[in-house]
Amino acid sequence: TDQAALSLRRDVRRALADFWRTQGETEHSAVVAYQDVARRLALLDAPDDLVHRSLLAAEQSAAACARCFELAGRYLGRSMQPGRLRRPLRLPRSRTHELCSIAVETLRDGVLQEAYASRMWAARADRATDSRAADAMRMMARDDATHAAKARDVLAWCLETGGAPVRAAVR
């Protein structure tokens, strides 16, 4: 812990800890989600680059998760870590159904949400007064922008590979 964080009022520290813990939990769940997408893309024989970039996104989310929990713990004066997450159970599906599912999830969670999150983190970093928090926000803004770009490429591949059924699902 550091004295600057612990010198804040208790209610402020609690609010900051809650914020960073929530962000850490979101990043923690993203690790499993990116690993799941990588596995599903590999099963669909997607280009190696898309699978690799999904695994890289999982690693980046794991680093962001660790940093968020470190910041949360900093404000509480104790160490914090996320709990265990389980991989989602995926029942076998047809290739077309899986392409449609990945395309829709990628549009929502990757293309839209990651791009929004990147802009949000960048704006927050510009206003942050805590340099450690600002550094974490800048890292997350960069990572989320990278994740959004990867998501656009995954979506494009799904649309190209899956054709009309995938386009209909995305619409």
mmCIF file of C-alpha atoms in Angstrom:
data_model
loop_
_atom_site.group_PDB
_atom_site.id
_atom_site.type_symbol
_atom_site.label_atom_id
_atom_site.label_comp_id
_atom_site.label_asym_id
_atom_site.label_seq_id
_atom_site.Cartn_x
_atom_site.Cartn_y
_atom_site.Cartn_z
ATOM 1 C CA THR A 1 0.000 0.000 0.000
ATOM 2 C CA ASP A 2 1.048 3.589 -0.258
ATOM 3 C CA GLN A 3 0.387 6.404 2.160
ATOM 4 C CA ALA A 4 -1.154 8.692 -0.470
ATOM 5 C CA ALA A 5 -3.951 6.222 -1.124
ATOM 6 C CA LEU A 6 -4.498 5.467 2.550
ATOM 7 C CA SER A 7 -4.628 9.157 3.453
ATOM 8 C CA LEU A 8 -7.871 9.603 1.498
ATOM 9 C CA ARG A 9 -11.174 9.650 3.362
ATOM 10 C CA ARG A 10 -12.544 6.170 4.087
ATOM 11 C CA ASP A 11 -15.659 6.628 1.893
ATOM 12 C CA VAL A 12 -13.505 7.840 -1.022
ATOM 13 C CA ARG A 13 -11.156 4.877 -0.649
ATOM 14 C CA ARG A 14 -14.141 2.495 -0.530
ATOM 15 C CA ALA A 15 -15.642 4.025 -3.700
ATOM 16 C CA LEU A 16 -12.311 3.836 -5.536
ATOM 17 C CA ALA A 17 -11.750 0.255 -4.380
ATOM 18 C CA ASP A 18 -15.247 -0.733 -5.513
ATOM 19 C CA PHE A 19 -14.672 0.887 -8.907
ATOM 20 C CA TRP A 20 -11.347 -0.882 -9.497
ATOM 21 C CA ARG A 21 -12.630 -4.220 -8.176
ATOM 22 C CA THR A 22 -15.580 -4.036 -10.585
ATOM 23 C CA GLN A 23 -13.240 -3.244 -13.469
ATOM 24 C CA GLY A 24 -10.981 -6.103 -12.397
ATOM 25 C CA GLU A 25 -13.904 -8.516 -12.365
ATOM 26 C CA THR A 26 -14.850 -7.382 -15.882
ATOM 27 C CA GLU A 27 -11.287 -7.926 -17.119
ATOM 28 C CA HIS A 28 -11.161 -11.290 -15.344
ATOM 29 C CA SER A 29 -14.259 -12.509 -17.180
ATOM 30 C CA ALA A 30 -12.803 -11.174 -20.453
ATOM 31 C CA VAL A 31 -9.812 -13.517 -20.052
ATOM 32 C CA VAL A 32 -12.093 -16.547 -20.180
ATOM 33 C CA ALA A 33 -14.171 -15.036 -22.987
ATOM 34 C CA TYR A 34 -11.123 -14.390 -25.195
ATOM 35 C CA GLN A 35 -9.761 -17.871 -24.531
ATOM 36 C CA ASP A 36 -13.162 -19.300 -25.452
ATOM 37 C CA VAL A 37 -13.305 -17.311 -28.700
ATOM 38 C CA ALA A 38 -9.775 -18.422 -29.588
ATOM 39 C CA ARG A 39 -10.736 -22.060 -29.048
ATOM 40 C CA ARG A 40 -13.915 -21.697 -31.075
ATOM 41 C CA LEU A 41 -12.098 -19.922 -33.913
ATOM 42 C CA ALA A 42 -9.468 -22.662 -33.973
ATOM 43 C CA LEU A 43 -12.200 -25.306 -34.217
ATOM 44 C CA LEU A 44 -13.637 -23.395 -37.197
ATOM 45 C CA ASP A 45 -10.173 -23.359 -38.819
ATOM 46 C CA ALA A 46 -9.972 -19.569 -38.680
ATOM 47 C CA PRO A 47 -6.702 -17.926 -39.729
ATOM 48 C CA ASP A 48 -3.960 -18.438 -37.137
ATOM 49 C CA ASP A 49 -3.590 -14.670 -36.787
ATOM 50 C CA LEU A 50 -7.161 -14.321 -35.449
ATOM 51 C CA VAL A 51 -6.657 -17.164 -32.975
ATOM 52 C CA HIS A 52 -3.312 -15.723 -31.838
ATOM 53 C CA ARG A 53 -4.749 -12.211 -31.432
ATOM 54 C CA SER A 54 -7.617 -13.599 -29.343
ATOM 55 C CA LEU A 55 -5.114 -15.328 -27.055
ATOM 56 C CA LEU A 56 -3.085 -12.107 -26.863
ATOM 57 C CA ALA A 57 -6.260 -10.244 -25.869
ATOM 58 C CA ALA A 58 -6.725 -12.809 -23.058
ATOM 59 C CA GLU A 59 -3.183 -12.108 -21.842
ATOM 60 C CA GLN A 60 -3.766 -8.347 -21.987
ATOM 61 C CA SER A 61 -7.004 -8.718 -20.032
ATOM 62 C CA ALA A 62 -5.194 -10.825 -17.420
ATOM 63 C CA ALA A 63 -2.623 -8.040 -16.991
ATOM 64 C CA ALA A 64 -5.381 -5.425 -16.752
ATOM 65 C CA CYS A 65 -7.215 -7.590 -14.219
ATOM 66 C CA ALA A 66 -4.115 -7.819 -12.043
ATOM 67 C CA ARG A 67 -3.564 -4.076 -12.235
ATOM 68 C CA CYS A 68 -7.203 -3.315 -11.361
ATOM 69 C CA PHE A 69 -7.141 -5.602 -8.317
ATOM 70 C CA GLU A 70 -3.802 -4.099 -7.269
ATOM 71 C CA LEU A 71 -5.386 -0.629 -7.389
ATOM 72 C CA ALA A 72 -8.475 -1.812 -5.490
ATOM 73 C CA GLY A 73 -6.284 -3.318 -2.803
ATOM 74 C CA ARG A 74 -4.186 -0.173 -2.688
ATOM 75 C CA TYR A 75 -7.210 1.849 -1.588
ATOM 76 C CA LEU A 76 -8.255 -0.746 0.991
ATOM 77 C CA GLY A 77 -4.770 -1.323 2.367
ATOM 78 C CA ARG A 78 -4.806 -5.056 1.636
ATOM 79 C CA SER A 79 -4.153 -7.477 -1.171
ATOM 80 C CA MET A 80 -7.042 -8.457 -3.462
ATOM 81 C CA GLN A 81 -7.356 -11.069 -6.178
ATOM 82 C CA PRO A 82 -10.194 -12.326 -8.341
ATOM 83 C CA GLY A 83 -11.926 -15.615 -7.742
ATOM 84 C CA ARG A 84 -11.870 -18.597 -10.066
ATOM 85 C CA LEU A 85 -13.833 -18.522 -13.312
ATOM 86 C CA ARG A 86 -14.909 -21.576 -15.226
ATOM 87 C CA ARG A 87 -14.856 -22.019 -18.956
ATOM 88 C CA PRO A 88 -18.298 -21.857 -20.525
ATOM 89 C CA LEU A 89 -19.844 -25.166 -21.465
ATOM 90 C CA ARG A 90 -20.391 -25.180 -25.213
ATOM 91 C CA LEU A 91 -22.538 -27.869 -26.716
ATOM 92 C CA PRO A 92 -21.685 -28.968 -30.249
ATOM 93 C CA ARG A 93 -23.248 -26.739 -32.898
ATOM 94 C CA SER A 94 -23.281 -26.633 -36.631
ATOM 95 C CA ARG A 95 -20.512 -24.637 -38.311
ATOM 96 C CA THR A 96 -23.031 -22.054 -39.531
ATOM 97 C CA HIS A 97 -24.597 -21.659 -36.099
ATOM 98 C CA GLU A 98 -21.169 -21.237 -34.498
ATOM 99 C CA LEU A 99 -20.119 -18.637 -37.101
ATOM 100 C CA CYS A 100 -23.371 -16.729 -36.491
ATOM 101 C CA SER A 101 -22.884 -16.885 -32.730
ATOM 102 C CA ILE A 102 -19.279 -15.674 -32.857
ATOM 103 C CA ALA A 103 -20.189 -12.903 -35.325
ATOM 104 C CA VAL A 104 -23.012 -11.526 -33.171
ATOM 105 C CA GLU A 105 -21.011 -11.788 -29.934
ATOM 106 C CA THR A 106 -18.014 -10.155 -31.609
ATOM 107 C CA LEU A 107 -20.073 -7.272 -32.966
ATOM 108 C CA ARG A 108 -21.610 -6.556 -29.575
ATOM 109 C CA ASP A 109 -18.761 -7.323 -27.186
ATOM 110 C CA GLY A 110 -15.777 -6.539 -29.393
ATOM 111 C CA VAL A 111 -16.519 -4.056 -32.126
ATOM 112 C CA LEU A 112 -18.924 -1.875 -30.147
ATOM 113 C CA GLN A 113 -18.077 -2.313 -26.468
ATOM 114 C CA GLU A 114 -14.288 -2.465 -26.793
ATOM 115 C CA ALA A 115 -14.184 0.660 -28.988
ATOM 116 C CA TYR A 116 -16.416 2.493 -26.506
ATOM 117 C CA ALA A 117 -14.325 1.291 -23.567
ATOM 118 C CA SER A 118 -11.135 2.467 -25.267
ATOM 119 C CA ARG A 119 -12.503 5.976 -25.672
ATOM 120 C CA MET A 120 -13.881 5.978 -22.128
ATOM 121 C CA TRP A 121 -10.545 4.898 -20.592
ATOM 122 C CA ALA A 122 -8.612 7.474 -22.625
ATOM 123 C CA ALA A 123 -10.941 10.264 -21.478
ATOM 124 C CA ARG A 124 -10.720 9.138 -17.838
ATOM 125 C CA ALA A 125 -6.921 8.917 -18.030
ATOM 126 C CA ASP A 126 -6.786 12.528 -19.202
ATOM 127 C CA ARG A 127 -8.697 13.610 -16.070
ATOM 128 C CA ALA A 128 -7.022 11.289 -13.551
ATOM 129 C CA THR A 129 -4.942 12.843 -10.801
ATOM 130 C CA ASP A 130 -3.468 9.565 -9.520
ATOM 131 C CA SER A 131 -0.553 8.662 -11.805
ATOM 132 C CA ARG A 132 -0.845 4.908 -11.134
ATOM 133 C CA ALA A 133 -4.534 4.945 -11.974
ATOM 134 C CA ALA A 134 -3.891 7.098 -15.053
ATOM 135 C CA ASP A 135 -1.228 4.644 -16.251
ATOM 136 C CA ALA A 136 -3.657 1.751 -15.787
ATOM 137 C CA MET A 137 -6.334 3.637 -17.720
ATOM 138 C CA ARG A 138 -3.959 4.419 -20.599
ATOM 139 C CA MET A 139 -2.912 0.770 -20.790
ATOM 140 C CA MET A 140 -6.548 -0.331 -20.823
ATOM 141 C CA ALA A 141 -7.404 2.258 -23.512
ATOM 142 C CA ARG A 142 -4.610 0.923 -25.748
ATOM 143 C CA ASP A 143 -5.549 -2.701 -25.119
ATOM 144 C CA ASP A 144 -9.254 -2.096 -25.734
ATOM 145 C CA ALA A 145 -8.480 -0.317 -29.019
ATOM 146 C CA THR A 146 -6.414 -3.346 -30.052
ATOM 147 C CA HIS A 147 -9.247 -5.668 -29.019
ATOM 148 C CA ALA A 148 -11.761 -3.648 -31.057
ATOM 149 C CA ALA A 149 -9.534 -3.892 -34.142
ATOM 150 C CA LYS A 150 -9.203 -7.651 -33.637
ATOM 151 C CA ALA A 151 -12.965 -7.916 -33.245
ATOM 152 C CA ARG A 152 -13.513 -6.110 -36.558
ATOM 153 C CA ASP A 153 -11.226 -8.632 -38.247
ATOM 154 C CA VAL A 154 -12.977 -11.601 -36.609
ATOM 155 C CA LEU A 155 -16.355 -10.208 -37.648
ATOM 156 C CA ALA A 156 -15.151 -9.679 -41.226
ATOM 157 C CA TRP A 157 -13.844 -13.254 -41.361
ATOM 158 C CA CYS A 158 -17.129 -14.645 -39.995
ATOM 159 C CA LEU A 159 -19.125 -12.636 -42.549
ATOM 160 C CA GLU A 160 -16.887 -13.732 -45.416
ATOM 161 C CA THR A 161 -16.790 -17.370 -44.329
ATOM 162 C CA GLY A 162 -20.416 -17.757 -43.266
ATOM 163 C CA GLY A 163 -22.089 -15.765 -46.031
ATOM 164 C CA ALA A 164 -25.807 -14.956 -46.024
ATOM 165 C CA PRO A 165 -26.774 -16.734 -42.750
ATOM 166 C CA VAL A 166 -24.089 -14.818 -40.817
ATOM 167 C CA ARG A 167 -25.029 -11.509 -42.452
ATOM 168 C CA ALA A 168 -28.667 -12.133 -41.483
ATOM 169 C CA ALA A 169 -27.719 -12.917 -37.874
ATOM 170 C CA VAL A 170 -25.568 -9.792 -37.624
ATOM 171 C CA ARG A 171 -28.320 -7.654 -39.092
#
